[in-house]
Short mmCIF file of C-alpha atoms in Angstrom, two decimals:
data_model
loop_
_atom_site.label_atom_id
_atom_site.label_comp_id
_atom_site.label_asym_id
_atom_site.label_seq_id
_atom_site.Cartn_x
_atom_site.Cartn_y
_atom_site.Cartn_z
CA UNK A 1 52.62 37.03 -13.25
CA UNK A 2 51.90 33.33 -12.44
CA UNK A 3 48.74 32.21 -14.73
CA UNK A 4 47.45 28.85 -14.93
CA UNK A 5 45.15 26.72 -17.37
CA UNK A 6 42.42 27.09 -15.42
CA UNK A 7 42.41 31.29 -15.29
CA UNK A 8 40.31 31.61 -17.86
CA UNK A 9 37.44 29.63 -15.90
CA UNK A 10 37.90 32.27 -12.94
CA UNK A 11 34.94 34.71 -12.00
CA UNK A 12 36.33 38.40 -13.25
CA UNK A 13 37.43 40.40 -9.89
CA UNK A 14 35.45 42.39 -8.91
CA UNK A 15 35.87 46.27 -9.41
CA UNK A 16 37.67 48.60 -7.12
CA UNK A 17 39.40 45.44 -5.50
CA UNK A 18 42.64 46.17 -6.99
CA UNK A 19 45.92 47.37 -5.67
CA UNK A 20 46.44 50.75 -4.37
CA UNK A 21 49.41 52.50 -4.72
CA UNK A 22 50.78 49.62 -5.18
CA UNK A 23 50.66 48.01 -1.98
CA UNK A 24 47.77 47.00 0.84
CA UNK A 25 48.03 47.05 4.10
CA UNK A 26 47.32 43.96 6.34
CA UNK A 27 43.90 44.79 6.87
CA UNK A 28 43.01 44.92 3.13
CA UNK A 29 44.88 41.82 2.68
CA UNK A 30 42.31 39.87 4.77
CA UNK A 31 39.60 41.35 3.43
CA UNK A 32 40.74 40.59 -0.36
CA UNK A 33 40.92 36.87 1.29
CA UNK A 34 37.49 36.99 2.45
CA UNK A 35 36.29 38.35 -0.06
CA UNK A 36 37.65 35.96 -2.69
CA UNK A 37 39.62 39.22 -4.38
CA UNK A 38 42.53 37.18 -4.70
CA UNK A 39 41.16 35.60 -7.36
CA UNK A 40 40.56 32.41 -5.24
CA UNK A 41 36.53 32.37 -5.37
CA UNK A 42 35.11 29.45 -6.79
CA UNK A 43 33.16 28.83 -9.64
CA UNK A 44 29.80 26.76 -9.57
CA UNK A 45 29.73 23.93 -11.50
CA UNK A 46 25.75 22.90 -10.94
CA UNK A 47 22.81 24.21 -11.63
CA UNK A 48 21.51 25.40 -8.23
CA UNK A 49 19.27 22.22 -7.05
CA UNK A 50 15.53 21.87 -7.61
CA UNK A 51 14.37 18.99 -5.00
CA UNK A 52 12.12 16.90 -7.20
CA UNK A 53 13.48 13.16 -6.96
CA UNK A 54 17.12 11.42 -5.97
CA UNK A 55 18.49 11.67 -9.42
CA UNK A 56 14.59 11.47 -10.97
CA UNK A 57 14.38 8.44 -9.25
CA UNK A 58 10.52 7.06 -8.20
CA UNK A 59 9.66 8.18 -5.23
CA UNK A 60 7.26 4.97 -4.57
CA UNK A 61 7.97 1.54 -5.67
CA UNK A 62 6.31 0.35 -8.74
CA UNK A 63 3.58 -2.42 -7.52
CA UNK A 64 5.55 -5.49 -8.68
CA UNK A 65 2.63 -6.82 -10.27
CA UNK A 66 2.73 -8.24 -13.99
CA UNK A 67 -0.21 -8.33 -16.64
CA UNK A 68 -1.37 -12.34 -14.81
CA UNK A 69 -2.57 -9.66 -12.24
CA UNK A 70 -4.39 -7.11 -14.66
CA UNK A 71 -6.20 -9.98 -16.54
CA UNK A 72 -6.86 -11.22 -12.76
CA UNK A 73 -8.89 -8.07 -12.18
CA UNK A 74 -11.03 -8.60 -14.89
CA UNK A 75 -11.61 -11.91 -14.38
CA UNK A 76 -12.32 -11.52 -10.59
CA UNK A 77 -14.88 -9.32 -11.83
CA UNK A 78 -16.50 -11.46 -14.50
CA UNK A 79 -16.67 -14.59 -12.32
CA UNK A 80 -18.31 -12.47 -9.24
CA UNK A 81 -20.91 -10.84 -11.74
CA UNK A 82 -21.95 -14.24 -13.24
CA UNK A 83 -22.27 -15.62 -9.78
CA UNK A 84 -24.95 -12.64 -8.82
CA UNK A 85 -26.47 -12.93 -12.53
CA UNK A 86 -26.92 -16.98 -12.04
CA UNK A 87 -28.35 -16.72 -8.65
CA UNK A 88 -31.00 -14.93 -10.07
CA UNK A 89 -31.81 -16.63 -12.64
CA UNK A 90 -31.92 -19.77 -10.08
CA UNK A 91 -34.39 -18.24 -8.47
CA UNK A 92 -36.98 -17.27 -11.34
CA UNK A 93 -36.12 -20.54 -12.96
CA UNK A 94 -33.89 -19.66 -16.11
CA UNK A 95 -32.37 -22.77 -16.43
CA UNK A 96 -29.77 -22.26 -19.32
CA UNK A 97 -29.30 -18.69 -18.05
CA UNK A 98 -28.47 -20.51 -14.97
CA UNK A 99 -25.93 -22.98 -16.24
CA UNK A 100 -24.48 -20.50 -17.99
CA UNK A 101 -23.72 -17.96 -15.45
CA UNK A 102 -22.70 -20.91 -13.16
CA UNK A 103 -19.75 -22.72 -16.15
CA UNK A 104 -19.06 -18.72 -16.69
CA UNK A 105 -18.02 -18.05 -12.63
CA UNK A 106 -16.16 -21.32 -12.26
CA UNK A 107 -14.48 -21.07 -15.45
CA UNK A 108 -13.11 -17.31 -14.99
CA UNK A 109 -12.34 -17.99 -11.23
CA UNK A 110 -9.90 -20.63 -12.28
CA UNK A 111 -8.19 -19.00 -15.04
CA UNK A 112 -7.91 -15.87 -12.95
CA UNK A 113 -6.74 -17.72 -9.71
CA UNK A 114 -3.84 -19.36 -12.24
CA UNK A 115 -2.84 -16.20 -13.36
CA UNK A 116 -2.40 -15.11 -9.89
CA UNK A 117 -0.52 -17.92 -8.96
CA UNK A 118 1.55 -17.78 -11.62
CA UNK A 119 2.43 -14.33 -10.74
CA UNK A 120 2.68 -15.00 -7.36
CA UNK A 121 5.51 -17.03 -8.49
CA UNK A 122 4.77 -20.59 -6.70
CA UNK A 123 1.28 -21.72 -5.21
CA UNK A 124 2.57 -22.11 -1.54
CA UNK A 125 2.54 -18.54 -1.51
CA UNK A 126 -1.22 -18.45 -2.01
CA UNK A 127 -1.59 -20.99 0.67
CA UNK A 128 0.31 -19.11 2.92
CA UNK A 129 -2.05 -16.45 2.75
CA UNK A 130 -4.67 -18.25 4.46
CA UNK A 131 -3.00 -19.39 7.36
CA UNK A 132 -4.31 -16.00 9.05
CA UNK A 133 -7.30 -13.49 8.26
CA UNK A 134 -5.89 -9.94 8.69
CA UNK A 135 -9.10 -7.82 8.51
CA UNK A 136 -7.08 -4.55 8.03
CA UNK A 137 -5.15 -6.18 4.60
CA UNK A 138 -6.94 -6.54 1.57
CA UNK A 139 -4.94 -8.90 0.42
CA UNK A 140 -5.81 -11.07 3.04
CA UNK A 141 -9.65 -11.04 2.88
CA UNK A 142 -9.60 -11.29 -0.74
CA UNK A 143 -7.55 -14.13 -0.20
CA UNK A 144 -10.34 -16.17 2.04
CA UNK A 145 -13.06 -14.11 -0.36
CA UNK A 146 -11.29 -16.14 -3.39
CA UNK A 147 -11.65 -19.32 -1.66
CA UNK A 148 -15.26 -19.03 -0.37
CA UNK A 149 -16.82 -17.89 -3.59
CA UNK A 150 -14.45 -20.55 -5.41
CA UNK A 151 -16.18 -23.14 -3.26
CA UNK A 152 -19.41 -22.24 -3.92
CA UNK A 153 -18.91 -21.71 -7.41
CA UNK A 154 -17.36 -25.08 -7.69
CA UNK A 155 -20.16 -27.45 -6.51
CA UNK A 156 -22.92 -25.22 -8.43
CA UNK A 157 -20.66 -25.74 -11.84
CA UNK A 158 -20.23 -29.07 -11.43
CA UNK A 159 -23.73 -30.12 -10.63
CA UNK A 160 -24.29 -28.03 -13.90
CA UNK A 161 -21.74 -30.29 -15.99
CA UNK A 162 -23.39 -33.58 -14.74
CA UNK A 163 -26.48 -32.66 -15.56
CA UNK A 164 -24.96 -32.20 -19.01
CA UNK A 165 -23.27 -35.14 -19.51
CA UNK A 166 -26.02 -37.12 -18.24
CA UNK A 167 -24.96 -37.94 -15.27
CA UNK A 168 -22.01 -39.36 -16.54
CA UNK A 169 -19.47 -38.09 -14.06
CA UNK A 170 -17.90 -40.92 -11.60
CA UNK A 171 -19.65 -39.44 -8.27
CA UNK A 172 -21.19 -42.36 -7.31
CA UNK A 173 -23.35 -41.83 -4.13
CA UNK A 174 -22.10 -38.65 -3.70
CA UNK A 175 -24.17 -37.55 -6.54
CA UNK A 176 -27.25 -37.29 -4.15
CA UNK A 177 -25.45 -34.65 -1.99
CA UNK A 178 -24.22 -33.00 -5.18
CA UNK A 179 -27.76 -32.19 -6.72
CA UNK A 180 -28.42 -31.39 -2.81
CA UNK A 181 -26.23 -28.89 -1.93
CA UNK A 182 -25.95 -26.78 -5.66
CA UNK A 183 -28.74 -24.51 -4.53
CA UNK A 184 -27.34 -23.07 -1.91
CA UNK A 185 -23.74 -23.57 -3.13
CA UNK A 186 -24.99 -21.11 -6.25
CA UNK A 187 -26.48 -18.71 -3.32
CA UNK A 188 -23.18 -19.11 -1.59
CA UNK A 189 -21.16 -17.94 -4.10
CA UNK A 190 -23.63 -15.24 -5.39
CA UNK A 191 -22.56 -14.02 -1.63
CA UNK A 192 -19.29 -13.79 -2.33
CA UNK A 193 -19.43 -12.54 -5.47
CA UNK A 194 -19.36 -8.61 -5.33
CA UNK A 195 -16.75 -8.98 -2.68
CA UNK A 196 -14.73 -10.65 -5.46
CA UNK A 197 -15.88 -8.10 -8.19
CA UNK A 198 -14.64 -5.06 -5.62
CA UNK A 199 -11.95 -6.19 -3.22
CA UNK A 200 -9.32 -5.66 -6.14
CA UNK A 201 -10.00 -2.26 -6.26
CA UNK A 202 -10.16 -1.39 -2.28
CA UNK A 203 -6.51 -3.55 -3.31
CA UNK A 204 -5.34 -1.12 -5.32
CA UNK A 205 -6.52 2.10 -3.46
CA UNK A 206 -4.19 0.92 -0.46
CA UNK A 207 -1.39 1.46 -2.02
CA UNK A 208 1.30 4.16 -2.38
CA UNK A 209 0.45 4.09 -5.97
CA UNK A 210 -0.45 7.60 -6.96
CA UNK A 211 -3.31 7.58 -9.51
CA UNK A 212 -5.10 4.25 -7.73
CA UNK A 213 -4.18 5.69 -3.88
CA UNK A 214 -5.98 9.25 -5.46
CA UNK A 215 -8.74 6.94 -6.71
CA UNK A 216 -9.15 5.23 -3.95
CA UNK A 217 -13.21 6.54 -3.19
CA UNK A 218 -14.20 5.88 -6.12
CA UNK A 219 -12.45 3.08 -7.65
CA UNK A 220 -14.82 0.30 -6.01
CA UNK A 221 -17.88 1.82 -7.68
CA UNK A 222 -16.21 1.52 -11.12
CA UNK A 223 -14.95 -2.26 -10.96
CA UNK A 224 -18.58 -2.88 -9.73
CA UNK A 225 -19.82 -1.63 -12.60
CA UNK A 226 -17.45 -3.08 -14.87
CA UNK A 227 -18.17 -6.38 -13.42
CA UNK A 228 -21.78 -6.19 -14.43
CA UNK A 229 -20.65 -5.23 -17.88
CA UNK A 230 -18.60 -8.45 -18.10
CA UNK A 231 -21.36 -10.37 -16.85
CA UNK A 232 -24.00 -9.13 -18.30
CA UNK A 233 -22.19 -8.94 -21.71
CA UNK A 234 -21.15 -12.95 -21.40
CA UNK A 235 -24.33 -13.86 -21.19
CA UNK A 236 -26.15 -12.13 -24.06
CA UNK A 237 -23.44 -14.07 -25.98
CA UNK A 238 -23.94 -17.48 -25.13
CA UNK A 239 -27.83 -17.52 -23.52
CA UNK A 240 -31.14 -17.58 -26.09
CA UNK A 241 -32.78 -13.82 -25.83
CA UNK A 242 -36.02 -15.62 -24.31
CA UNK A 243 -33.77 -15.82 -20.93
CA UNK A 244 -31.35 -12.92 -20.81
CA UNK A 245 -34.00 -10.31 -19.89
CA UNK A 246 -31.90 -9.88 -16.09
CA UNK A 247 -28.40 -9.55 -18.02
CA UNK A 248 -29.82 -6.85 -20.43
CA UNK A 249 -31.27 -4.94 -17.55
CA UNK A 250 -27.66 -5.39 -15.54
CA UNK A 251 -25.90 -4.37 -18.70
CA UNK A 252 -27.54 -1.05 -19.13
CA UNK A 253 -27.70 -0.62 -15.36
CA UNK A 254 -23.75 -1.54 -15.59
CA UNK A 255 -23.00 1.09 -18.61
CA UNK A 256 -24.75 4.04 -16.68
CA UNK A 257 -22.99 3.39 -13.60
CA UNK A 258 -19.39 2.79 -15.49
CA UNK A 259 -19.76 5.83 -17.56
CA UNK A 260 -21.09 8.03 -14.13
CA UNK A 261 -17.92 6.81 -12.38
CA UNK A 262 -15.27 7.09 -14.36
CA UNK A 263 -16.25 10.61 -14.91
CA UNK A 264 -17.11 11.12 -11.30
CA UNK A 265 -13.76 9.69 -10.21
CA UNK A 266 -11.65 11.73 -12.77
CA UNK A 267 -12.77 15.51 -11.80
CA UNK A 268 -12.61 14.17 -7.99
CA UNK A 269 -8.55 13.28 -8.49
CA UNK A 270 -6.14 15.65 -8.35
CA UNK A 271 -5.50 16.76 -12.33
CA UNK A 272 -1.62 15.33 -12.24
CA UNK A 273 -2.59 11.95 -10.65
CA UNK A 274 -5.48 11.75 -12.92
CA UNK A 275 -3.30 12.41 -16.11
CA UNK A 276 -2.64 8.38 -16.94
CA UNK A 277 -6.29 7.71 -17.28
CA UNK A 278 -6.26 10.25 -20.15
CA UNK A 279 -3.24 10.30 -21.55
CA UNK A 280 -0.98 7.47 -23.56
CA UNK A 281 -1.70 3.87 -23.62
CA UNK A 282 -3.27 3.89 -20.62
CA UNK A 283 -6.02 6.99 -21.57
CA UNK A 284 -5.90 4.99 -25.02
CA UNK A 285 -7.31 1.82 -23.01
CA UNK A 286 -10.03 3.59 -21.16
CA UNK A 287 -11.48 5.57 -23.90
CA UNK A 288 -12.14 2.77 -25.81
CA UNK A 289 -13.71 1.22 -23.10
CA UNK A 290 -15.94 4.21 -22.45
CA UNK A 291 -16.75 4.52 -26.20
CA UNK A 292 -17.27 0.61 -26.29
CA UNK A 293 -19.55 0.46 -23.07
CA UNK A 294 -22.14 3.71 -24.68
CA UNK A 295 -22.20 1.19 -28.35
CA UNK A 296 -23.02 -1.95 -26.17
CA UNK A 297 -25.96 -0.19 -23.88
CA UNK A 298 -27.51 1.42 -26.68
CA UNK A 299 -27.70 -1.52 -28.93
CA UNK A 300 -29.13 -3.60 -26.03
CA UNK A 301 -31.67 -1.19 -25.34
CA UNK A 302 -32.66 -0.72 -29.15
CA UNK A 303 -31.99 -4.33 -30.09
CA UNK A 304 -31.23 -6.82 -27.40
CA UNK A 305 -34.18 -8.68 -28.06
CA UNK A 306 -32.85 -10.00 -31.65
CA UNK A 307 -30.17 -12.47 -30.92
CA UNK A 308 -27.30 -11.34 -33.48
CA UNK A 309 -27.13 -7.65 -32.00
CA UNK A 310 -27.51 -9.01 -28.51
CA UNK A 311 -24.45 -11.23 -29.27
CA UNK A 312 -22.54 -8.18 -30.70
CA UNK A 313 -23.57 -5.83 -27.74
CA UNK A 314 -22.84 -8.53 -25.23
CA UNK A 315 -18.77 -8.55 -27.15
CA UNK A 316 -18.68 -4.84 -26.89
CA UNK A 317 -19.33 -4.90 -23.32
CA UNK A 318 -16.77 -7.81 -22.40
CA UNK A 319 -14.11 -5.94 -24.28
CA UNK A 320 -15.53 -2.65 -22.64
CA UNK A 321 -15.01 -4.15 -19.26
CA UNK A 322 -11.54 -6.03 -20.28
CA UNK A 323 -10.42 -2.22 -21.64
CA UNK A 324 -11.25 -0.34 -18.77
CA UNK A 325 -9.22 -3.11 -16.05
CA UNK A 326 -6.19 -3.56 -17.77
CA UNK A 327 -6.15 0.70 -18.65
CA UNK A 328 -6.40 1.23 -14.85
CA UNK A 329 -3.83 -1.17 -14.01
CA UNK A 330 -1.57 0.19 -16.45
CA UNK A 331 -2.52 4.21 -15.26
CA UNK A 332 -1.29 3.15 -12.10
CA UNK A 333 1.99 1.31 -12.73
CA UNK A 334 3.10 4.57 -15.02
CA UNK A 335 2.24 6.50 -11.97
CA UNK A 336 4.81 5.02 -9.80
CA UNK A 337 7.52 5.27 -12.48
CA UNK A 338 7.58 8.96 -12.70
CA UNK A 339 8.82 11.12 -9.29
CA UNK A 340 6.29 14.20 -10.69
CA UNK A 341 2.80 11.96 -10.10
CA UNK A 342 3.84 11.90 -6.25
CA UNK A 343 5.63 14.91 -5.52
CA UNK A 344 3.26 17.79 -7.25
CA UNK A 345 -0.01 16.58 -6.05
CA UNK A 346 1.62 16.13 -2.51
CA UNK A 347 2.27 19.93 -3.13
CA UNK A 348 -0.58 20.88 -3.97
CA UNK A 349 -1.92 19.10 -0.82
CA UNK A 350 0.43 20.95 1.51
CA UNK A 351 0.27 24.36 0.04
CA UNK A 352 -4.25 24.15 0.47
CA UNK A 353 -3.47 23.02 4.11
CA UNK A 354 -1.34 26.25 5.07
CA UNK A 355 -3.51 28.33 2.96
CA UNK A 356 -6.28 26.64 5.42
CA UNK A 357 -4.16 27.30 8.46
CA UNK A 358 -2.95 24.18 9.39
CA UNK A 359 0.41 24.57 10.61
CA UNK A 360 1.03 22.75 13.73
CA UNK A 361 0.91 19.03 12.53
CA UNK A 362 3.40 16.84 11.58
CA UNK A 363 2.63 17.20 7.71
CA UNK A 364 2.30 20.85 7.81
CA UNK A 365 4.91 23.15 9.07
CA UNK A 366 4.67 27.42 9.15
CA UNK A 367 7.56 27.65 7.09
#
């Protein structure tokens, strides 16, 4: 008998497909064929498949987006919150608050509008941007909502810095329509300035991104809130206590409503989506925030009147803010890396829509 090296690999034959009598007829012949009783079956080599990924591949494309962008969010936020916080203290006459608030928008604006750039890759590609306004792309109104406040924010600050170095700034007669216009410049870019604080988020919620497309509801309400931590927190640093009464009111306001919404927006998402906000670096990030945000509101409300723990609860809520930007950012880009954040919530999602009945769309299907 005729054996070969690979015999022992074979699948045994199965019983009662032997020879009888030492011969078969034509019939059983064909059958044994069939049947694989000559011993020509074949043996899997794979597991049988599981359809998760291509090769646990991502499903969605990571945002190409670099940490320039995360410290971009933040700093979108801080400048729009200062902008709010120094329009109101134009208004009741804070005058250092003011200034403050003012150098503060201008001076995170710019940093944050370099690191965007510099992500971007080259500054044309900004400019680009503007050449249309496509109301249905976030991008594209944040884009013109950048500018606008940046405008605003501009002529307020530098009114501000001439008036500091006395008037030392080569404006010549222009100087008149500077000191002119810085009123409603300041109101201009107070305007602009939640736009600024929130578009990044309404950003991030458009994508295919798993754990910021889940968030997508509630995600503005948290970088709102974050944003009044940052600005709130900046100026209890660098403003006298006599004038910061408005940012200790927005900082506790801000801590209640960060605290409310990161909670709220956690049990809303589905569990696997929302795992990178508690989990690893990411979940690291944000619980420090959250633990960060409670310490500063509670030591402005029991001591932001005395100007060292108003400086310390003002840091806190900075790094608070900082924390909980760069931790979403980073939840998000670890979502797109890993197949099992899109493909168990989407599910999930199909399986409660044919338990509802919904089987004659073009998601759902009866089968």
């Amino acid at each position: 008998m005729t054996t070969s090296e690979f015999d022992r690999v074979r699948p045994p034959e199965p019983p009662g497909r032997g020879k009888r009598d030492g011969k078969r007829d034509g019939k059983h012949r064909r059958r044994a064929r069939t049947d694989g009783g000559d011993g020509s079956r074949e043996m899997p080599m794979v597991p049988e498949p599981e359809f998760t990924s291509y090769y646990g591949r991502p499903v969605v494309k990571p945002a190409p987006w670099g940490p320039g962008i995360a410290a971009y969010l933040f700093l979108g936020g801080l400048a729009g919150g200062s902008a709010v916080l120094g329009a109101g203290a134009q208004l009741t006459g804070r005058t250092v608050l003011r200034r403050n608030c003012r150098l503060a928008a201008l001076g995170a604006v710019s940093v944050g509008a370099a690191a965007l750039v510099e992500d971007l890759g080259r500054p044309e590609r900004f400019v680009n941007m503007l050449r249309v306004i496509k109301l249905t792309s976030p991008m594209s109104l944040g884009s013109w909502i950048l500018s606008a406040f940046s405008a605003g924010a501009g002529v307020a600050a530098v009114a501000e810095i001439d008036r500091m170095t006395g008037e030392r700034l080569p404006l010549g007669p222009l100087r008149v329509v500077l000191h002119a216009v810085e009123g409603p410049a300041g109101l201009e870019a107070a305007a602009f300035g939640p736009e600024l604080a929130v578009y990044t988020a309404v950003l991030l919620g458009d994508t295919s991104t798993p754990t910021w497309n889940d968030a997508r509801d509630e995600l503005p309400f948290v970088f709102v809130s974050s944003a009044s931590l940052a600005s709130a927190g900046l100026a209890m640093v660098t403003t006298p206590v006599a004038e910061t009464g408005p940012a200790r009111t927005l900082a506790v306001l801000g801590v209640v409503g960060d605290l409310v919404a990161t909670q709220v927006m956690r049990r809303r998402m589905d569990p696997v989506a929302a795992e990178p906000l508690h989990d690893g670096r990411s979940g690291a990030l944000l619980k420090a925030s959250e633990a960060l945000a409670a310490a500063g509101g509670i030591a402005t409300l029991l001591g932001g009147r005395r100007r060292g723990v108003a400086a310390a609860a003002g840091l806190a809520l900075l790094a608070a803010s900082a924390l909980t930007r760069f931790g979403i950012f980073e939840a998000g880009i670890r979502s797109a890396k890993d197949p099992r954040y899109t493909i168990e919530p989407q599910k999930r999602r199909l399986a409660a829509r044919r338990a509802a009945g919904v089987t004659d769309d073009s998601i759902t299907t009866a089968g």
